[in-house]
Amino acid sequence: MRTEQSGTVPVPEPPAGRVRSSALAPDVASRLRRNDDGLVAAIVREHSTGEVLMMAWMDDEALHRTLTTGRATYWSRSRQEYWVKGATSGHHQYVRSVALDCDGDTVLVSVEQVGAACHTGARTCFFTELPAKQGSPA
């Protein structure tokens, strides 16, 4: 077991591809289509403007914590532990709504963002524009 920094609860490290035990409502859990690591993508946007802020990963327990605490909680693949956005940086995300996409493999988390969303200190993680030809409607 690993213990998260910031004094939270120990987190078991299950084998890859396994769903961690969770108190997530069974009707919600049954709708999720997880990847091989038991995760779904979480797209995070600013509730008031719709601006896309970041992408992170959630497992069932991270989604449960997000839905029940009102604080955006994710699964860190690199650290193999849960993290509450802002717990160490002070750049908090207060949940306003959560939606599941039609395939069940992505959640859309609308938040009130306090401070930067990106670990670089930028407002959003999507600040690098790529050259793309603009299409036109047929």
mmCIF file of N, CA, C and O in Angstrom, residues 66-110:
data_model
loop_
_atom_site.group_PDB
_atom_site.id
_atom_site.type_symbol
_atom_site.label_atom_id
_atom_site.label_comp_id
_atom_site.label_asym_id
_atom_site.label_seq_id
_atom_site.Cartn_x
_atom_site.Cartn_y
_atom_site.Cartn_z
ATOM 1 N N THR A 66 -15.440 12.190 -6.485
ATOM 2 C CA THR A 66 -15.801 13.427 -7.178
ATOM 3 C C THR A 66 -17.288 13.714 -7.020
ATOM 4 O O THR A 66 -17.690 14.842 -6.726
ATOM 5 N N LEU A 67 -18.109 12.683 -7.214
ATOM 6 C CA LEU A 67 -19.562 12.855 -7.139
ATOM 7 C C LEU A 67 -20.046 13.136 -5.721
ATOM 8 O O LEU A 67 -21.044 13.836 -5.536
ATOM 9 N N THR A 68 -19.366 12.598 -4.719
ATOM 10 C CA THR A 68 -19.876 12.713 -3.345
ATOM 11 C C THR A 68 -19.230 13.806 -2.515
ATOM 12 O O THR A 68 -19.786 14.191 -1.491
ATOM 13 N N THR A 69 -18.079 14.321 -2.946
ATOM 14 C CA THR A 69 -17.411 15.363 -2.159
ATOM 15 C C THR A 69 -17.521 16.746 -2.780
ATOM 16 O O THR A 69 -17.289 17.745 -2.093
ATOM 17 N N GLY A 70 -17.802 16.801 -4.088
ATOM 18 C CA GLY A 70 -17.829 18.090 -4.768
ATOM 19 C C GLY A 70 -16.451 18.621 -5.107
ATOM 20 O O GLY A 70 -16.307 19.757 -5.549
ATOM 21 N N ARG A 71 -15.424 17.805 -4.913
ATOM 22 C CA ARG A 71 -14.039 18.164 -5.236
ATOM 23 C C ARG A 71 -13.541 17.192 -6.294
ATOM 24 O O ARG A 71 -13.688 15.977 -6.153
ATOM 25 N N ALA A 72 -12.958 17.707 -7.361
ATOM 26 C CA ALA A 72 -12.472 16.862 -8.447
ATOM 27 C C ALA A 72 -11.322 15.987 -7.955
ATOM 28 O O ALA A 72 -10.326 16.490 -7.444
ATOM 29 N N THR A 73 -11.495 14.679 -8.113
ATOM 30 C CA THR A 73 -10.527 13.692 -7.651
ATOM 31 C C THR A 73 -10.160 12.782 -8.810
ATOM 32 O O THR A 73 -11.038 12.315 -9.538
ATOM 33 N N TYR A 74 -8.866 12.521 -8.976
ATOM 34 C CA TYR A 74 -8.382 11.749 -10.116
ATOM 35 C C TYR A 74 -7.474 10.629 -9.646
ATOM 36 O O TYR A 74 -7.025 10.608 -8.509
ATOM 37 N N TRP A 75 -7.176 9.704 -10.582
ATOM 38 C CA TRP A 75 -6.203 8.641 -10.331
ATOM 39 C C TRP A 75 -4.916 9.013 -11.055
ATOM 40 O O TRP A 75 -4.908 9.221 -12.265
ATOM 41 N N SER A 76 -3.829 9.115 -10.307
ATOM 42 C CA SER A 76 -2.534 9.423 -10.903
ATOM 43 C C SER A 76 -1.889 8.120 -11.359
ATOM 44 O O SER A 76 -1.555 7.270 -10.533
ATOM 45 N N ARG A 77 -1.705 7.990 -12.663
ATOM 46 C CA ARG A 77 -1.071 6.786 -13.195
ATOM 47 C C ARG A 77 0.401 6.734 -12.820
ATOM 48 O O ARG A 77 0.937 5.664 -12.567
ATOM 49 N N SER A 78 1.065 7.871 -12.766
ATOM 50 C CA SER A 78 2.497 7.877 -12.450
ATOM 51 C C SER A 78 2.750 7.601 -10.967
ATOM 52 O O SER A 78 3.683 6.877 -10.621
ATOM 53 N N ARG A 79 1.937 8.167 -10.103
ATOM 54 C CA ARG A 79 2.139 7.975 -8.660
ATOM 55 C C ARG A 79 1.342 6.797 -8.104
ATOM 56 O O ARG A 79 1.537 6.414 -6.956
ATOM 57 N N GLN A 80 0.395 6.283 -8.911
ATOM 58 C CA GLN A 80 -0.465 5.180 -8.465
ATOM 59 C C GLN A 80 -1.201 5.529 -7.171
ATOM 60 O O GLN A 80 -1.217 4.775 -6.208
ATOM 61 N N GLU A 81 -1.832 6.730 -7.186
ATOM 62 C CA GLU A 81 -2.607 7.159 -6.026
ATOM 63 C C GLU A 81 -3.640 8.187 -6.459
ATOM 64 O O GLU A 81 -3.562 8.757 -7.546
ATOM 65 N N TYR A 82 -4.617 8.409 -5.588
ATOM 66 C CA TYR A 82 -5.647 9.415 -5.844
ATOM 67 C C TYR A 82 -5.080 10.785 -5.541
ATOM 68 O O TYR A 82 -4.229 10.944 -4.669
ATOM 69 N N TRP A 83 -5.570 11.778 -6.278
ATOM 70 C CA TRP A 83 -5.213 13.154 -5.977
ATOM 71 C C TRP A 83 -6.434 14.047 -6.153
ATOM 72 O O TRP A 83 -7.191 13.901 -7.091
ATOM 73 N N VAL A 84 -6.609 14.903 -5.187
ATOM 74 C CA VAL A 84 -7.663 15.905 -5.231
ATOM 75 C C VAL A 84 -7.043 17.157 -5.809
ATOM 76 O O VAL A 84 -6.051 17.665 -5.268
ATOM 77 N N LYS A 85 -7.592 17.627 -6.919
ATOM 78 C CA LYS A 85 -7.024 18.802 -7.582
ATOM 79 C C LYS A 85 -6.990 19.968 -6.604
ATOM 80 O O LYS A 85 -8.008 20.327 -6.014
ATOM 81 N N GLY A 86 -5.807 20.509 -6.408
ATOM 82 C CA GLY A 86 -5.628 21.660 -5.534
ATOM 83 C C GLY A 86 -5.154 21.327 -4.135
ATOM 84 O O GLY A 86 -4.820 22.229 -3.372
ATOM 85 N N ALA A 87 -5.094 20.050 -3.775
ATOM 86 C CA ALA A 87 -4.696 19.677 -2.414
ATOM 87 C C ALA A 87 -3.299 20.179 -2.067
ATOM 88 O O ALA A 87 -3.046 20.570 -0.932
ATOM 89 N N THR A 88 -2.395 20.181 -3.040
ATOM 90 C CA THR A 88 -1.051 20.681 -2.768
ATOM 91 C C THR A 88 -0.786 22.025 -3.440
ATOM 92 O O THR A 88 -0.038 22.837 -2.920
ATOM 93 N N SER A 89 -1.415 22.281 -4.584
ATOM 94 C CA SER A 89 -1.152 23.517 -5.334
ATOM 95 C C SER A 89 -2.017 24.692 -4.898
ATOM 96 O O SER A 89 -1.670 25.838 -5.142
ATOM 97 N N GLY A 90 -3.161 24.393 -4.309
ATOM 98 C CA GLY A 90 -4.110 25.455 -3.980
ATOM 99 C C GLY A 90 -4.995 25.845 -5.153
ATOM 100 O O GLY A 90 -5.839 26.719 -5.035
ATOM 101 N N HIS A 91 -4.804 25.187 -6.308
ATOM 102 C CA HIS A 91 -5.598 25.469 -7.510
ATOM 103 C C HIS A 91 -6.763 24.485 -7.564
ATOM 104 O O HIS A 91 -6.751 23.514 -8.310
ATOM 105 N N HIS A 92 -7.768 24.759 -6.788
ATOM 106 C CA HIS A 92 -8.884 23.844 -6.564
ATOM 107 C C HIS A 92 -9.869 23.785 -7.724
ATOM 108 O O HIS A 92 -10.006 24.739 -8.494
ATOM 109 N N GLN A 93 -10.555 22.656 -7.810
ATOM 110 C CA GLN A 93 -11.660 22.475 -8.749
ATOM 111 C C GLN A 93 -12.891 22.086 -7.950
ATOM 112 O O GLN A 93 -12.926 21.022 -7.334
ATOM 113 N N TYR A 94 -13.891 22.963 -7.963
ATOM 114 C CA TYR A 94 -15.145 22.711 -7.284
ATOM 115 C C TYR A 94 -16.155 22.229 -8.317
ATOM 116 O O TYR A 94 -16.463 22.938 -9.275
ATOM 117 N N VAL A 95 -16.655 21.023 -8.129
ATOM 118 C CA VAL A 95 -17.513 20.369 -9.111
ATOM 119 C C VAL A 95 -18.873 21.045 -9.183
ATOM 120 O O VAL A 95 -19.499 21.320 -8.161
ATOM 121 N N ARG A 96 -19.312 21.321 -10.415
ATOM 122 C CA ARG A 96 -20.640 21.875 -10.661
ATOM 123 C C ARG A 96 -21.552 20.860 -11.342
ATOM 124 O O ARG A 96 -22.735 20.847 -11.122
ATOM 125 N N SER A 97 -20.981 19.982 -12.184
ATOM 126 C CA SER A 97 -21.764 18.904 -12.802
ATOM 127 C C SER A 97 -20.811 17.860 -13.364
ATOM 128 O O SER A 97 -19.642 18.146 -13.619
ATOM 129 N N VAL A 98 -21.336 16.650 -13.519
ATOM 130 C CA VAL A 98 -20.580 15.549 -14.118
ATOM 131 C C VAL A 98 -21.511 14.837 -15.077
ATOM 132 O O VAL A 98 -22.655 14.530 -14.734
ATOM 133 N N ALA A 99 -21.033 14.578 -16.299
ATOM 134 C CA ALA A 99 -21.832 13.878 -17.311
ATOM 135 C C ALA A 99 -21.006 12.737 -17.890
ATOM 136 O O ALA A 99 -19.784 12.837 -17.999
ATOM 137 N N LEU A 100 -21.685 11.683 -18.256
ATOM 138 C CA LEU A 100 -21.057 10.526 -18.883
ATOM 139 C C LEU A 100 -21.368 10.566 -20.365
ATOM 140 O O LEU A 100 -22.511 10.837 -20.755
ATOM 141 N N ASP A 101 -20.377 10.297 -21.211
ATOM 142 C CA ASP A 101 -20.636 10.333 -22.653
ATOM 143 C C ASP A 101 -21.429 9.103 -23.091
ATOM 144 O O ASP A 101 -21.644 8.170 -22.315
ATOM 145 N N CYS A 102 -21.867 9.115 -24.340
ATOM 146 C CA CYS A 102 -22.764 8.079 -24.867
ATOM 147 C C CYS A 102 -22.143 6.689 -24.858
ATOM 148 O O CYS A 102 -22.868 5.689 -24.760
ATOM 149 N N ASP A 103 -20.810 6.591 -24.929
ATOM 150 C CA ASP A 103 -20.140 5.290 -24.923
ATOM 151 C C ASP A 103 -19.760 4.826 -23.525
ATOM 152 O O ASP A 103 -19.342 3.689 -23.345
ATOM 153 N N GLY A 104 -19.830 5.719 -22.539
ATOM 154 C CA GLY A 104 -19.476 5.370 -21.173
ATOM 155 C C GLY A 104 -17.982 5.315 -20.910
ATOM 156 O O GLY A 104 -17.552 4.826 -19.872
ATOM 157 N N ASP A 105 -17.176 5.838 -21.863
ATOM 158 C CA ASP A 105 -15.730 5.767 -21.663
ATOM 159 C C ASP A 105 -15.077 7.110 -21.356
ATOM 160 O O ASP A 105 -13.865 7.209 -21.222
ATOM 161 N N THR A 106 -15.885 8.150 -21.226
ATOM 162 C CA THR A 106 -15.369 9.482 -20.904
ATOM 163 C C THR A 106 -16.383 10.213 -20.033
ATOM 164 O O THR A 106 -17.580 10.153 -20.292
ATOM 165 N N VAL A 107 -15.883 10.895 -19.006
ATOM 166 C CA VAL A 107 -16.745 11.762 -18.212
ATOM 167 C C VAL A 107 -16.361 13.207 -18.477
ATOM 168 O O VAL A 107 -15.201 13.523 -18.759
ATOM 169 N N LEU A 108 -17.349 14.068 -18.428
ATOM 170 C CA LEU A 108 -17.158 15.504 -18.582
ATOM 171 C C LEU A 108 -17.427 16.134 -17.226
ATOM 172 O O LEU A 108 -18.544 16.047 -16.713
ATOM 173 N N VAL A 109 -16.405 16.730 -16.663
ATOM 174 C CA VAL A 109 -16.511 17.326 -15.335
ATOM 175 C C VAL A 109 -16.496 18.838 -15.496
ATOM 176 O O VAL A 109 -15.514 19.404 -15.973
ATOM 177 N N SER A 110 -17.589 19.472 -15.130
ATOM 178 C CA SER A 110 -17.660 20.936 -15.165
ATOM 179 C C SER A 110 -17.347 21.443 -13.762
ATOM 180 O O SER A 110 -17.938 20.985 -12.783
#
